[in-house]
Amino acid sequence: MSSKKNVDYKLQRILDHNQRLREQLDLPRVRVSQASSMLIKYVQSTKDYLVPSVWGPAGPADPFVTKGGISCGGCLIS
């Protein structure tokens, strides 16, 4: 009886794995060249205030600037 349970268990695992593979097959695919050009376009059009050597100083619109509150060595107390 134990052998039958093992066979059934293995069959169920194979069927589950097959189903997951079918689901992955249905996922939309993007070519590497298209994905890399989309990434380059995003990086060139989105300002990153953590890279001032590329975008220059952040200025007053910097979302990482402490607004109000008391700063004490890295932590913010509002």
PDB file of C-alpha atoms in Angstrom:
ATOM      1  CA  MET A   1       0.000   0.000   0.000  1.00  0.00           C
ATOM      2  CA  SER A   2       2.896   2.327   0.758  1.00  0.00           C
ATOM      3  CA  SER A   3       4.256   1.847  -2.754  1.00  0.00           C
ATOM      4  CA  LYS A   4       0.917   2.962  -4.243  1.00  0.00           C
ATOM      5  CA  LYS A   5       0.988   6.138  -2.110  1.00  0.00           C
ATOM      6  CA  ASN A   6       4.506   6.932  -3.304  1.00  0.00           C
ATOM      7  CA  VAL A   7       3.528   6.453  -6.927  1.00  0.00           C
ATOM      8  CA  ASP A   8       0.441   8.619  -6.479  1.00  0.00           C
ATOM      9  CA  TYR A   9       2.491  11.284  -4.704  1.00  0.00           C
ATOM     10  CA  LYS A  10       5.129  11.323  -7.453  1.00  0.00           C
ATOM     11  CA  LEU A  11       2.443  11.499 -10.137  1.00  0.00           C
ATOM     12  CA  GLN A  12       0.785  14.426  -8.359  1.00  0.00           C
ATOM     13  CA  ARG A  13       4.121  16.263  -8.093  1.00  0.00           C
ATOM     14  CA  ILE A  14       4.782  15.733 -11.801  1.00  0.00           C
ATOM     15  CA  LEU A  15       1.293  16.975 -12.696  1.00  0.00           C
ATOM     16  CA  ASP A  16       1.723  20.057 -10.478  1.00  0.00           C
ATOM     17  CA  HIS A  17       5.106  20.792 -12.008  1.00  0.00           C
ATOM     18  CA  ASN A  18       3.666  20.373 -15.496  1.00  0.00           C
ATOM     19  CA  GLN A  19       0.881  22.836 -14.648  1.00  0.00           C
ATOM     20  CA  ARG A  20       3.403  25.427 -13.391  1.00  0.00           C
ATOM     21  CA  LEU A  21       5.407  25.029 -16.602  1.00  0.00           C
ATOM     22  CA  ARG A  22       2.268  25.583 -18.686  1.00  0.00           C
ATOM     23  CA  GLU A  23       1.498  28.753 -16.699  1.00  0.00           C
ATOM     24  CA  GLN A  24       5.034  30.032 -17.303  1.00  0.00           C
ATOM     25  CA  LEU A  25       4.688  29.280 -20.989  1.00  0.00           C
ATOM     26  CA  ASP A  26       1.649  31.583 -21.133  1.00  0.00           C
ATOM     27  CA  LEU A  27       3.526  34.538 -19.620  1.00  0.00           C
ATOM     28  CA  PRO A  28       4.203  37.416 -22.016  1.00  0.00           C
ATOM     29  CA  ARG A  29       7.792  37.551 -23.247  1.00  0.00           C
ATOM     30  CA  VAL A  30       9.916  40.597 -24.056  1.00  0.00           C
ATOM     31  CA  ARG A  31      13.030  40.425 -26.190  1.00  0.00           C
ATOM     32  CA  VAL A  32      16.262  41.350 -24.422  1.00  0.00           C
ATOM     33  CA  SER A  33      16.944  44.175 -26.888  1.00  0.00           C
ATOM     34  CA  GLN A  34      13.496  45.668 -26.218  1.00  0.00           C
ATOM     35  CA  ALA A  35      13.828  45.290 -22.436  1.00  0.00           C
ATOM     36  CA  SER A  36      17.261  46.915 -22.432  1.00  0.00           C
ATOM     37  CA  SER A  37      16.075  49.845 -24.559  1.00  0.00           C
ATOM     38  CA  MET A  38      13.093  50.313 -22.210  1.00  0.00           C
ATOM     39  CA  LEU A  39      15.475  50.299 -19.226  1.00  0.00           C
ATOM     40  CA  ILE A  40      17.826  52.813 -20.873  1.00  0.00           C
ATOM     41  CA  LYS A  41      14.894  55.100 -21.707  1.00  0.00           C
ATOM     42  CA  TYR A  42      13.623  54.918 -18.120  1.00  0.00           C
ATOM     43  CA  VAL A  43      17.047  55.623 -16.609  1.00  0.00           C
ATOM     44  CA  GLN A  44      17.634  58.576 -18.933  1.00  0.00           C
ATOM     45  CA  SER A  45      14.228  60.121 -18.269  1.00  0.00           C
ATOM     46  CA  THR A  46      13.915  59.560 -14.505  1.00  0.00           C
ATOM     47  CA  LYS A  47      15.983  61.769 -12.223  1.00  0.00           C
ATOM     48  CA  ASP A  48      17.884  59.980  -9.499  1.00  0.00           C
ATOM     49  CA  TYR A  49      18.827  62.403  -6.731  1.00  0.00           C
ATOM     50  CA  LEU A  50      21.276  59.869  -5.322  1.00  0.00           C
ATOM     51  CA  VAL A  51      23.523  60.298  -8.402  1.00  0.00           C
ATOM     52  CA  PRO A  52      24.331  64.035  -8.376  1.00  0.00           C
ATOM     53  CA  SER A  53      27.312  63.535 -10.701  1.00  0.00           C
ATOM     54  CA  VAL A  54      24.841  62.797 -13.505  1.00  0.00           C
ATOM     55  CA  TRP A  55      21.834  64.966 -12.605  1.00  0.00           C
ATOM     56  CA  GLY A  56      23.541  67.809 -10.739  1.00  0.00           C
ATOM     57  CA  PRO A  57      22.536  69.080  -7.304  1.00  0.00           C
ATOM     58  CA  ALA A  58      19.028  68.112  -6.280  1.00  0.00           C
ATOM     59  CA  GLY A  59      17.778  71.567  -5.411  1.00  0.00           C
ATOM     60  CA  PRO A  60      14.603  72.346  -3.487  1.00  0.00           C
ATOM     61  CA  ALA A  61      12.567  69.511  -5.039  1.00  0.00           C
ATOM     62  CA  ASP A  62      14.758  66.847  -3.433  1.00  0.00           C
ATOM     63  CA  PRO A  63      12.410  64.330  -1.769  1.00  0.00           C
ATOM     64  CA  PHE A  64      15.221  63.077   0.477  1.00  0.00           C
ATOM     65  CA  VAL A  65      15.822  66.412   2.203  1.00  0.00           C
ATOM     66  CA  THR A  66      14.799  66.529   5.849  1.00  0.00           C
ATOM     67  CA  LYS A  67      11.750  68.736   6.170  1.00  0.00           C
ATOM     68  CA  GLY A  68      11.178  70.151   9.631  1.00  0.00           C
ATOM     69  CA  GLY A  69      11.921  68.074  12.679  1.00  0.00           C
ATOM     70  CA  ILE A  70      15.186  67.725  14.538  1.00  0.00           C
ATOM     71  CA  SER A  71      18.006  65.757  12.974  1.00  0.00           C
ATOM     72  CA  CYS A  72      20.499  64.059  15.276  1.00  0.00           C
ATOM     73  CA  GLY A  73      23.173  62.118  13.452  1.00  0.00           C
ATOM     74  CA  GLY A  74      21.094  60.139  10.994  1.00  0.00           C
ATOM     75  CA  CYS A  75      17.759  59.782  12.719  1.00  0.00           C
ATOM     76  CA  LEU A  76      14.788  62.134  12.350  1.00  0.00           C
ATOM     77  CA  ILE A  77      12.645  63.170  15.306  1.00  0.00           C
ATOM     78  CA  SER A  78       9.451  64.908  14.260  1.00  0.00           C
TER      79      SER A  78
END
